[in-house]
Amino acid sequence: MKHGGDIYTASEFIKKSLYEIIDMSSSVNPLPLPEKIKRKIIENIPLLHKYPDTEARAFRKTLSELYSVPFENIVCGNGSTELIYLIVRALKPESVLILEPTFTEYERACRINEIKSVKRVFTINQDEIFKKLKKEIEKTRFDMVFICNPNNPTGWILDKREILKLASNNKNSIFLIDEAFIDFVPDQSLIRESVSSNIVVLRSLTKFYGLAGLRFGYAVGKSEIIKKIKTYRYPWSINSLAQWIAEDIIRDEDFKNKSLEYFKRQKDFFEYSLNELKLNYFPSVANFYLIEIQKKGIFQFMLEKGILIRNCSDFYGLNESFIRVSVKTSTENERFFRELKKFLGILE
């Protein structure tokens, strides 16, 4: 299972229904959608025989008002992953730098688009990041630099002022900043700065808003960059349901606040439990934790218990000792730690 969230393969493997699997491998908000969103879906069902708006105008207008960014500086996609591929294809960078460990689709998008040079800066020490990035950029000029912020799978957040400084000192490079988890630390977003700089910001409604099954993401950047990206889009790639829900849910402050309060409580429980077990983990601003467990076999053990966690051995520089576990419902979180204690030999 290459990514988190593959409950379908897990279901076939352990012979359990999809509803019996606790999916802690994907970092998606477990809270239910607000009732008014569900009502809007029902109300708009008569429109499903119409094609979706290929320009996602209603969402872009809403986003423009919310963040004070120009309408023409926004492009939407079938999840932010589609936009990663479109950006690489549209901008055709000859040389790319990726800050690792991170989301594996950056490297894959470069490989599929036959990028000549892909280099990596790897560290699991947050204090070393900018020092290593600066050193590599001073040595080689890159057309594009990928930075995931907050980072997946470590959960760390980089100070946006440092990213801005790095980008402003390297104006010939496009800095692609993936903010899929920025809703947990919104003050660190570079969305407003991106419209007049060499930064392109990627955002997703998959994680914080729990829309993994609908696929909706967007990018914000200079208008000339956004125009290039749009020329490579497939028509009608974003379905109508995704657009209707996205337009409403990004305005729902009550849902945002409830989600943040919920994650704060459950993250406190997570960290207390991890500290109690004396396990090494990365302090995370997001709704997941990268945990190091030396004892082998935890992925298989949890899978047989009906719990899906993320094996991080396919992240560059990591191995099978690292797992990523997302924060879910309180019942699911408690179940995970009970099974973890059994795996570690603490509980019979």
mmCIF file of C-alpha atoms in Angstrom:
data_model
loop_
_atom_site.group_PDB
_atom_site.id
_atom_site.type_symbol
_atom_site.label_atom_id
_atom_site.label_comp_id
_atom_site.label_asym_id
_atom_site.label_seq_id
_atom_site.Cartn_x
_atom_site.Cartn_y
_atom_site.Cartn_z
ATOM 1 C CA MET A 1 0.000 0.000 0.000
ATOM 2 C CA LYS A 2 1.875 2.999 -1.364
ATOM 3 C CA HIS A 3 -0.194 5.722 0.313
ATOM 4 C CA GLY A 4 -2.337 6.016 3.386
ATOM 5 C CA GLY A 5 -6.053 5.398 3.078
ATOM 6 C CA ASP A 6 -6.023 2.223 0.994
ATOM 7 C CA ILE A 7 -8.764 0.544 2.991
ATOM 8 C CA TYR A 8 -9.824 -1.385 -0.121
ATOM 9 C CA THR A 9 -6.636 -3.441 -0.351
ATOM 10 C CA ALA A 10 -6.654 -3.861 3.431
ATOM 11 C CA SER A 11 -10.266 -5.087 3.288
ATOM 12 C CA GLU A 12 -9.387 -7.753 0.723
ATOM 13 C CA PHE A 13 -6.270 -8.789 2.630
ATOM 14 C CA ILE A 14 -7.829 -9.280 6.086
ATOM 15 C CA LYS A 15 -11.336 -10.211 4.876
ATOM 16 C CA LYS A 16 -13.080 -7.446 6.795
ATOM 17 C CA SER A 17 -15.634 -4.960 5.491
ATOM 18 C CA LEU A 18 -14.598 -1.358 4.860
ATOM 19 C CA TYR A 19 -16.642 -0.288 7.883
ATOM 20 C CA GLU A 20 -14.734 -2.617 10.200
ATOM 21 C CA ILE A 21 -11.335 -1.095 9.384
ATOM 22 C CA ILE A 22 -9.973 1.729 11.542
ATOM 23 C CA ASP A 23 -8.014 3.840 9.063
ATOM 24 C CA MET A 24 -5.270 5.658 10.934
ATOM 25 C CA SER A 25 -3.039 5.715 7.869
ATOM 26 C CA SER A 26 -4.724 8.725 6.245
ATOM 27 C CA SER A 27 -4.665 12.096 7.984
ATOM 28 C CA VAL A 28 -8.284 13.012 7.270
ATOM 29 C CA ASN A 29 -10.631 14.783 9.682
ATOM 30 C CA PRO A 30 -12.994 12.145 11.171
ATOM 31 C CA LEU A 31 -15.688 14.652 12.188
ATOM 32 C CA PRO A 32 -18.930 14.477 10.165
ATOM 33 C CA LEU A 33 -19.788 17.143 7.642
ATOM 34 C CA PRO A 34 -22.094 19.892 8.966
ATOM 35 C CA GLU A 35 -25.801 19.245 8.426
ATOM 36 C CA LYS A 36 -26.177 22.336 6.226
ATOM 37 C CA ILE A 37 -23.602 20.872 3.832
ATOM 38 C CA LYS A 38 -25.571 17.628 3.637
ATOM 39 C CA ARG A 39 -28.746 19.625 2.948
ATOM 40 C CA LYS A 40 -27.008 21.511 0.141
ATOM 41 C CA ILE A 41 -26.021 18.213 -1.507
ATOM 42 C CA ILE A 42 -29.621 17.010 -1.429
ATOM 43 C CA GLU A 43 -30.948 20.352 -2.707
ATOM 44 C CA ASN A 44 -28.543 20.301 -5.666
ATOM 45 C CA ILE A 45 -29.130 16.706 -6.756
ATOM 46 C CA PRO A 46 -31.417 17.913 -9.626
ATOM 47 C CA LEU A 47 -28.336 19.644 -11.100
ATOM 48 C CA LEU A 48 -26.295 16.455 -11.380
ATOM 49 C CA HIS A 49 -27.329 15.973 -15.008
ATOM 50 C CA LYS A 50 -25.479 19.229 -15.814
ATOM 51 C CA TYR A 51 -21.742 19.423 -16.474
ATOM 52 C CA PRO A 52 -19.675 20.861 -13.616
ATOM 53 C CA ASP A 53 -18.169 24.331 -13.949
ATOM 54 C CA THR A 54 -14.723 23.661 -15.393
ATOM 55 C CA GLU A 55 -13.538 27.025 -13.975
ATOM 56 C CA ALA A 56 -14.898 26.407 -10.436
ATOM 57 C CA ARG A 57 -16.033 30.044 -10.424
ATOM 58 C CA ALA A 58 -18.155 29.974 -7.266
ATOM 59 C CA PHE A 59 -15.349 28.474 -5.178
ATOM 60 C CA ARG A 60 -12.699 30.811 -6.588
ATOM 61 C CA LYS A 61 -14.916 33.836 -5.891
ATOM 62 C CA THR A 62 -15.416 32.680 -2.288
ATOM 63 C CA LEU A 63 -11.702 32.014 -1.807
ATOM 64 C CA SER A 64 -10.815 35.385 -3.327
ATOM 65 C CA GLU A 65 -13.051 37.136 -0.795
ATOM 66 C CA LEU A 66 -11.823 35.079 2.166
ATOM 67 C CA TYR A 67 -8.095 35.543 1.567
ATOM 68 C CA SER A 68 -8.058 38.797 -0.415
ATOM 69 C CA VAL A 69 -6.317 37.188 -3.378
ATOM 70 C CA PRO A 70 -7.290 37.993 -6.979
ATOM 71 C CA PHE A 71 -9.739 35.634 -8.683
ATOM 72 C CA GLU A 72 -7.387 35.119 -11.651
ATOM 73 C CA ASN A 73 -4.552 33.975 -9.359
ATOM 74 C CA ILE A 74 -6.424 30.799 -8.353
ATOM 75 C CA VAL A 75 -6.664 27.468 -10.144
ATOM 76 C CA CYS A 76 -8.580 24.448 -8.843
ATOM 77 C CA GLY A 77 -7.906 20.763 -9.347
ATOM 78 C CA ASN A 78 -9.032 17.248 -8.572
ATOM 79 C CA GLY A 79 -7.161 17.302 -5.279
ATOM 80 C CA SER A 80 -3.830 19.066 -4.819
ATOM 81 C CA THR A 81 -2.066 15.956 -6.158
ATOM 82 C CA GLU A 82 -3.464 16.584 -9.650
ATOM 83 C CA LEU A 83 -2.081 20.116 -9.441
ATOM 84 C CA ILE A 84 1.399 18.856 -8.477
ATOM 85 C CA TYR A 85 1.517 16.909 -11.748
ATOM 86 C CA LEU A 86 0.033 19.776 -13.761
ATOM 87 C CA ILE A 87 2.503 22.321 -12.335
ATOM 88 C CA VAL A 88 5.533 20.176 -13.148
ATOM 89 C CA ARG A 89 4.179 19.477 -16.629
ATOM 90 C CA ALA A 90 3.267 23.117 -17.308
ATOM 91 C CA LEU A 91 6.399 24.805 -15.942
ATOM 92 C CA LYS A 92 8.836 22.175 -17.268
ATOM 93 C CA PRO A 93 11.624 22.657 -14.724
ATOM 94 C CA GLU A 94 14.941 21.162 -15.783
ATOM 95 C CA SER A 95 16.236 20.933 -12.221
ATOM 96 C CA VAL A 96 14.262 20.309 -9.030
ATOM 97 C CA LEU A 97 15.133 20.246 -5.338
ATOM 98 C CA ILE A 98 12.931 18.342 -2.853
ATOM 99 C CA LEU A 99 13.104 18.752 0.918
ATOM 100 C CA GLU A 100 12.898 15.217 2.333
ATOM 101 C CA PRO A 101 11.389 13.167 3.882
ATOM 102 C CA THR A 102 8.144 14.287 2.322
ATOM 103 C CA PHE A 103 5.120 13.478 0.160
ATOM 104 C CA THR A 104 6.250 10.933 -2.427
ATOM 105 C CA GLU A 105 4.215 12.380 -5.309
ATOM 106 C CA TYR A 106 6.654 15.279 -5.824
ATOM 107 C CA GLU A 107 9.377 12.896 -6.934
ATOM 108 C CA ARG A 108 6.951 10.782 -8.965
ATOM 109 C CA ALA A 109 5.571 13.840 -10.799
ATOM 110 C CA CYS A 110 9.140 14.787 -11.738
ATOM 111 C CA ARG A 111 9.989 11.264 -12.873
ATOM 112 C CA ILE A 112 6.858 10.887 -15.031
ATOM 113 C CA ASN A 113 7.534 14.262 -16.651
ATOM 114 C CA GLU A 114 11.156 13.249 -17.314
ATOM 115 C CA ILE A 115 12.781 16.041 -15.307
ATOM 116 C CA LYS A 116 16.509 15.861 -15.999
ATOM 117 C CA SER A 117 17.809 16.614 -12.514
ATOM 118 C CA VAL A 118 16.068 15.856 -9.214
ATOM 119 C CA LYS A 119 18.116 16.408 -6.056
ATOM 120 C CA ARG A 120 17.130 15.991 -2.438
ATOM 121 C CA VAL A 121 17.944 17.624 0.872
ATOM 122 C CA PHE A 122 17.268 15.126 3.644
ATOM 123 C CA THR A 123 17.166 15.765 7.376
ATOM 124 C CA ILE A 124 15.074 14.699 10.349
ATOM 125 C CA ASN A 125 16.537 17.533 12.411
ATOM 126 C CA GLN A 126 14.286 20.554 12.004
ATOM 127 C CA ASP A 127 17.023 22.960 13.115
ATOM 128 C CA GLU A 128 19.174 21.958 10.121
ATOM 129 C CA ILE A 129 16.607 22.501 7.390
ATOM 130 C CA PHE A 130 17.341 26.028 6.189
ATOM 131 C CA LYS A 131 21.079 25.626 6.594
ATOM 132 C CA LYS A 132 20.996 22.554 4.332
ATOM 133 C CA LEU A 133 18.600 24.136 1.839
ATOM 134 C CA LYS A 134 20.722 27.286 1.527
ATOM 135 C CA LYS A 135 23.885 25.256 1.065
ATOM 136 C CA GLU A 136 22.371 23.172 -1.737
ATOM 137 C CA ILE A 137 20.797 26.174 -3.486
ATOM 138 C CA GLU A 138 24.052 28.131 -3.331
ATOM 139 C CA LYS A 139 25.820 25.188 -4.958
ATOM 140 C CA THR A 140 23.238 24.581 -7.718
ATOM 141 C CA ARG A 141 20.545 26.755 -9.264
ATOM 142 C CA PHE A 142 17.188 24.947 -9.263
ATOM 143 C CA ASP A 143 14.188 25.803 -11.413
ATOM 144 C CA MET A 144 11.803 24.474 -8.770
ATOM 145 C CA VAL A 145 11.980 23.756 -5.043
ATOM 146 C CA PHE A 146 9.380 21.583 -3.279
ATOM 147 C CA ILE A 147 8.645 22.299 0.389
ATOM 148 C CA CYS A 148 5.746 20.698 2.260
ATOM 149 C CA ASN A 149 4.693 22.980 5.130
ATOM 150 C CA PRO A 150 3.531 21.608 7.559
ATOM 151 C CA ASN A 151 5.551 18.648 6.424
ATOM 152 C CA ASN A 152 4.200 15.182 5.748
ATOM 153 C CA PRO A 153 5.252 12.840 7.431
ATOM 154 C CA THR A 154 7.149 14.718 10.192
ATOM 155 C CA GLY A 155 4.418 17.194 11.115
ATOM 156 C CA TRP A 156 6.875 20.073 11.580
ATOM 157 C CA ILE A 157 6.152 23.656 10.552
ATOM 158 C CA LEU A 158 8.732 25.964 9.017
ATOM 159 C CA ASP A 159 8.620 29.692 9.769
ATOM 160 C CA LYS A 160 7.087 31.365 6.729
ATOM 161 C CA ARG A 161 9.457 34.330 7.122
ATOM 162 C CA GLU A 162 12.410 32.015 6.519
ATOM 163 C CA ILE A 163 10.747 30.531 3.431
ATOM 164 C CA LEU A 164 10.018 34.025 2.104
ATOM 165 C CA LYS A 165 13.628 35.052 2.682
ATOM 166 C CA LEU A 166 14.893 31.961 0.870
ATOM 167 C CA ALA A 167 12.539 32.549 -2.057
ATOM 168 C CA SER A 168 13.352 36.266 -2.336
ATOM 169 C CA ASN A 169 17.078 35.461 -2.440
ATOM 170 C CA ASN A 170 16.496 32.963 -5.259
ATOM 171 C CA LYS A 171 14.100 34.705 -7.614
ATOM 172 C CA ASN A 172 14.942 32.470 -10.574
ATOM 173 C CA SER A 173 13.480 29.461 -8.776
ATOM 174 C CA ILE A 174 9.802 28.627 -8.321
ATOM 175 C CA PHE A 175 9.120 27.595 -4.730
ATOM 176 C CA LEU A 176 6.195 25.179 -4.600
ATOM 177 C CA ILE A 177 4.869 25.277 -1.034
ATOM 178 C CA ASP A 178 2.419 22.481 -0.276
ATOM 179 C CA GLU A 179 0.113 23.695 2.498
ATOM 180 C CA ALA A 180 -2.184 20.656 2.650
ATOM 181 C CA PHE A 181 -2.103 20.796 6.476
ATOM 182 C CA ILE A 182 -1.834 24.575 6.953
ATOM 183 C CA ASP A 183 -5.347 24.832 8.443
ATOM 184 C CA PHE A 184 -3.812 23.697 11.740
ATOM 185 C CA VAL A 185 -1.480 26.740 11.716
ATOM 186 C CA PRO A 186 -3.208 29.243 9.381
ATOM 187 C CA ASP A 187 -1.016 32.190 10.406
ATOM 188 C CA GLN A 188 1.933 30.450 8.685
ATOM 189 C CA SER A 189 0.279 30.375 5.255
ATOM 190 C CA LEU A 190 1.952 32.103 2.308
ATOM 191 C CA ILE A 191 -1.237 32.285 0.260
ATOM 192 C CA ARG A 192 -1.350 36.104 0.122
ATOM 193 C CA GLU A 193 2.377 36.445 -0.526
ATOM 194 C CA SER A 194 2.249 33.993 -3.430
ATOM 195 C CA VAL A 195 0.338 36.273 -5.804
ATOM 196 C CA SER A 196 3.295 38.637 -6.252
ATOM 197 C CA SER A 197 6.315 36.387 -5.727
ATOM 198 C CA ASN A 198 8.081 33.297 -7.052
ATOM 199 C CA ILE A 199 6.028 31.152 -4.673
ATOM 200 C CA VAL A 200 3.136 28.894 -5.683
ATOM 201 C CA VAL A 201 0.986 27.699 -2.792
ATOM 202 C CA LEU A 202 -0.886 24.405 -2.950
ATOM 203 C CA ARG A 203 -3.883 23.835 -0.687
ATOM 204 C CA SER A 204 -6.185 20.855 -0.168
ATOM 205 C CA LEU A 205 -9.633 20.313 1.284
ATOM 206 C CA THR A 206 -8.875 16.606 1.698
ATOM 207 C CA LYS A 207 -7.282 16.651 5.148
ATOM 208 C CA PHE A 208 -8.709 19.276 7.485
ATOM 209 C CA TYR A 209 -12.127 19.320 5.828
ATOM 210 C CA GLY A 210 -12.415 15.549 5.452
ATOM 211 C CA LEU A 211 -13.153 15.506 1.702
ATOM 212 C CA ALA A 212 -10.733 12.743 0.675
ATOM 213 C CA GLY A 213 -13.381 10.912 -1.340
ATOM 214 C CA LEU A 214 -14.440 14.001 -3.294
ATOM 215 C CA ARG A 215 -10.950 15.304 -4.281
ATOM 216 C CA PHE A 216 -10.653 19.080 -4.240
ATOM 217 C CA GLY A 217 -7.544 21.242 -4.141
ATOM 218 C CA TYR A 218 -6.312 24.558 -5.444
ATOM 219 C CA ALA A 219 -3.158 26.528 -6.189
ATOM 220 C CA VAL A 220 -2.472 30.243 -5.811
ATOM 221 C CA GLY A 221 0.362 32.107 -7.488
ATOM 222 C CA LYS A 222 1.268 34.760 -10.030
ATOM 223 C CA SER A 223 -1.401 35.105 -12.720
ATOM 224 C CA GLU A 224 1.034 34.195 -15.533
ATOM 225 C CA ILE A 225 1.975 30.959 -13.743
ATOM 226 C CA ILE A 226 -1.679 30.101 -13.097
ATOM 227 C CA LYS A 227 -2.470 30.649 -16.814
ATOM 228 C CA LYS A 228 0.247 28.166 -17.786
ATOM 229 C CA ILE A 229 -1.103 25.569 -15.378
ATOM 230 C CA LYS A 230 -4.638 25.995 -16.712
ATOM 231 C CA THR A 231 -3.556 25.144 -20.267
ATOM 232 C CA TYR A 232 -2.738 21.610 -19.116
ATOM 233 C CA ARG A 233 -5.927 20.910 -17.164
ATOM 234 C CA TYR A 234 -8.333 18.196 -18.237
ATOM 235 C CA PRO A 235 -11.894 19.487 -18.786
ATOM 236 C CA TRP A 236 -14.429 18.839 -16.001
ATOM 237 C CA SER A 237 -11.874 17.224 -13.702
ATOM 238 C CA ILE A 238 -13.658 18.519 -10.573
ATOM 239 C CA ASN A 239 -17.145 17.134 -10.062
ATOM 240 C CA SER A 240 -20.096 19.312 -9.082
ATOM 241 C CA LEU A 241 -20.526 17.799 -5.616
ATOM 242 C CA ALA A 242 -16.930 18.624 -4.706
ATOM 243 C CA GLN A 243 -17.364 22.218 -5.892
ATOM 244 C CA TRP A 244 -20.640 22.785 -4.018
ATOM 245 C CA ILE A 245 -19.275 21.404 -0.769
ATOM 246 C CA ALA A 246 -15.893 23.149 -1.061
ATOM 247 C CA GLU A 247 -17.524 26.527 -1.632
ATOM 248 C CA ASP A 248 -19.561 26.265 1.577
ATOM 249 C CA ILE A 249 -17.223 24.466 3.926
ATOM 250 C CA ILE A 250 -14.306 26.892 3.620
ATOM 251 C CA ARG A 251 -16.653 29.590 4.937
ATOM 252 C CA ASP A 252 -17.831 27.484 7.879
ATOM 253 C CA GLU A 253 -16.020 28.989 10.878
ATOM 254 C CA ASP A 254 -17.990 26.827 13.297
ATOM 255 C CA PHE A 255 -16.716 23.636 11.642
ATOM 256 C CA LYS A 256 -13.152 24.978 11.662
ATOM 257 C CA ASN A 257 -13.286 25.880 15.356
ATOM 258 C CA LYS A 258 -14.904 22.587 16.371
ATOM 259 C CA SER A 259 -12.269 20.680 14.424
ATOM 260 C CA LEU A 260 -9.374 22.584 15.986
ATOM 261 C CA GLU A 261 -10.786 22.118 19.500
ATOM 262 C CA TYR A 262 -11.335 18.426 18.843
ATOM 263 C CA PHE A 263 -7.820 17.843 17.523
ATOM 264 C CA LYS A 264 -6.311 19.763 20.435
ATOM 265 C CA ARG A 265 -7.935 17.357 22.921
ATOM 266 C CA GLN A 266 -7.068 14.222 20.987
ATOM 267 C CA LYS A 267 -3.493 15.338 20.298
ATOM 268 C CA ASP A 268 -3.021 15.887 24.034
ATOM 269 C CA PHE A 269 -4.147 12.295 24.568
ATOM 270 C CA PHE A 270 -1.844 11.061 21.789
ATOM 271 C CA GLU A 271 1.216 12.803 23.171
ATOM 272 C CA TYR A 272 0.477 11.759 26.743
ATOM 273 C CA SER A 273 0.159 8.132 25.581
ATOM 274 C CA LEU A 274 3.337 8.256 23.470
ATOM 275 C CA ASN A 275 5.298 9.808 26.331
ATOM 276 C CA GLU A 276 3.933 7.196 28.729
ATOM 277 C CA LEU A 277 5.247 4.477 26.414
ATOM 278 C CA LYS A 278 8.589 6.319 26.088
ATOM 279 C CA LEU A 279 8.430 6.159 22.289
ATOM 280 C CA ASN A 280 10.355 8.471 19.986
ATOM 281 C CA TYR A 281 8.027 10.658 17.951
ATOM 282 C CA PHE A 282 8.139 13.937 16.060
ATOM 283 C CA PRO A 283 6.253 16.825 17.699
ATOM 284 C CA SER A 284 3.573 17.664 15.150
ATOM 285 C CA VAL A 285 1.401 20.707 14.478
ATOM 286 C CA ALA A 286 -0.864 18.591 12.277
ATOM 287 C CA ASN A 287 -3.269 15.698 12.898
ATOM 288 C CA PHE A 288 -0.691 12.906 12.645
ATOM 289 C CA TYR A 289 2.516 11.708 14.274
ATOM 290 C CA LEU A 290 5.658 10.135 12.863
ATOM 291 C CA ILE A 291 6.650 7.480 15.410
ATOM 292 C CA GLU A 292 9.781 5.362 15.607
ATOM 293 C CA ILE A 293 9.263 1.786 16.803
ATOM 294 C CA GLN A 294 12.267 -0.528 16.642
ATOM 295 C CA LYS A 295 10.336 -3.735 17.208
ATOM 296 C CA LYS A 296 9.529 -5.234 13.820
ATOM 297 C CA GLY A 297 6.097 -6.280 12.568
ATOM 298 C CA ILE A 298 3.833 -3.509 13.852
ATOM 299 C CA PHE A 299 2.199 -2.812 10.466
ATOM 300 C CA GLN A 300 1.149 -6.439 10.034
ATOM 301 C CA PHE A 301 0.119 -6.734 13.696
ATOM 302 C CA MET A 302 -2.165 -3.708 13.492
ATOM 303 C CA LEU A 303 -3.563 -4.768 10.123
ATOM 304 C CA GLU A 304 -4.640 -8.120 11.529
ATOM 305 C CA LYS A 305 -6.430 -6.201 14.305
ATOM 306 C CA GLY A 306 -8.294 -4.183 11.677
ATOM 307 C CA ILE A 307 -6.201 -1.025 12.187
ATOM 308 C CA LEU A 308 -4.481 0.505 9.175
ATOM 309 C CA ILE A 309 -1.375 2.597 9.891
ATOM 310 C CA ARG A 310 1.120 4.167 7.470
ATOM 311 C CA ASN A 311 4.287 2.189 6.874
ATOM 312 C CA CYS A 312 6.851 4.934 6.165
ATOM 313 C CA SER A 313 9.557 2.787 4.573
ATOM 314 C CA ASP A 314 8.800 4.291 1.134
ATOM 315 C CA PHE A 315 9.534 7.835 2.322
ATOM 316 C CA TYR A 316 13.015 8.852 1.202
ATOM 317 C CA GLY A 317 15.526 8.340 4.009
ATOM 318 C CA LEU A 318 13.149 6.481 6.337
ATOM 319 C CA ASN A 319 12.812 2.744 6.979
ATOM 320 C CA GLU A 320 10.293 0.247 8.371
ATOM 321 C CA SER A 321 10.992 1.435 11.931
ATOM 322 C CA PHE A 322 8.937 4.557 11.188
ATOM 323 C CA ILE A 323 5.151 4.654 11.113
ATOM 324 C CA ARG A 324 2.756 7.559 10.688
ATOM 325 C CA VAL A 325 -0.434 7.441 12.699
ATOM 326 C CA SER A 326 -3.259 9.942 12.326
ATOM 327 C CA VAL A 327 -5.525 11.282 15.043
ATOM 328 C CA LYS A 328 -9.035 9.864 14.706
ATOM 329 C CA THR A 329 -12.057 9.528 16.983
ATOM 330 C CA SER A 330 -11.432 9.130 20.696
ATOM 331 C CA THR A 331 -12.656 5.522 20.556
ATOM 332 C CA GLU A 332 -10.328 4.689 17.674
ATOM 333 C CA ASN A 333 -7.377 6.462 19.290
ATOM 334 C CA GLU A 334 -7.873 4.543 22.538
ATOM 335 C CA ARG A 335 -8.176 1.270 20.624
ATOM 336 C CA PHE A 336 -4.910 1.962 18.799
ATOM 337 C CA PHE A 337 -3.000 2.526 22.017
ATOM 338 C CA ARG A 338 -4.468 -0.596 23.613
ATOM 339 C CA GLU A 339 -3.269 -2.662 20.671
ATOM 340 C CA LEU A 340 0.066 -0.861 20.652
ATOM 341 C CA LYS A 341 0.620 -1.798 24.279
ATOM 342 C CA LYS A 342 -0.138 -5.416 23.395
ATOM 343 C CA PHE A 343 2.349 -5.273 20.522
ATOM 344 C CA LEU A 344 5.031 -3.861 22.818
ATOM 345 C CA GLY A 345 4.313 -6.539 25.430
ATOM 346 C CA ILE A 346 2.915 -4.147 28.029
ATOM 347 C CA LEU A 347 -0.606 -5.614 27.992
ATOM 348 C CA GLU A 348 -1.541 -9.274 27.600
#
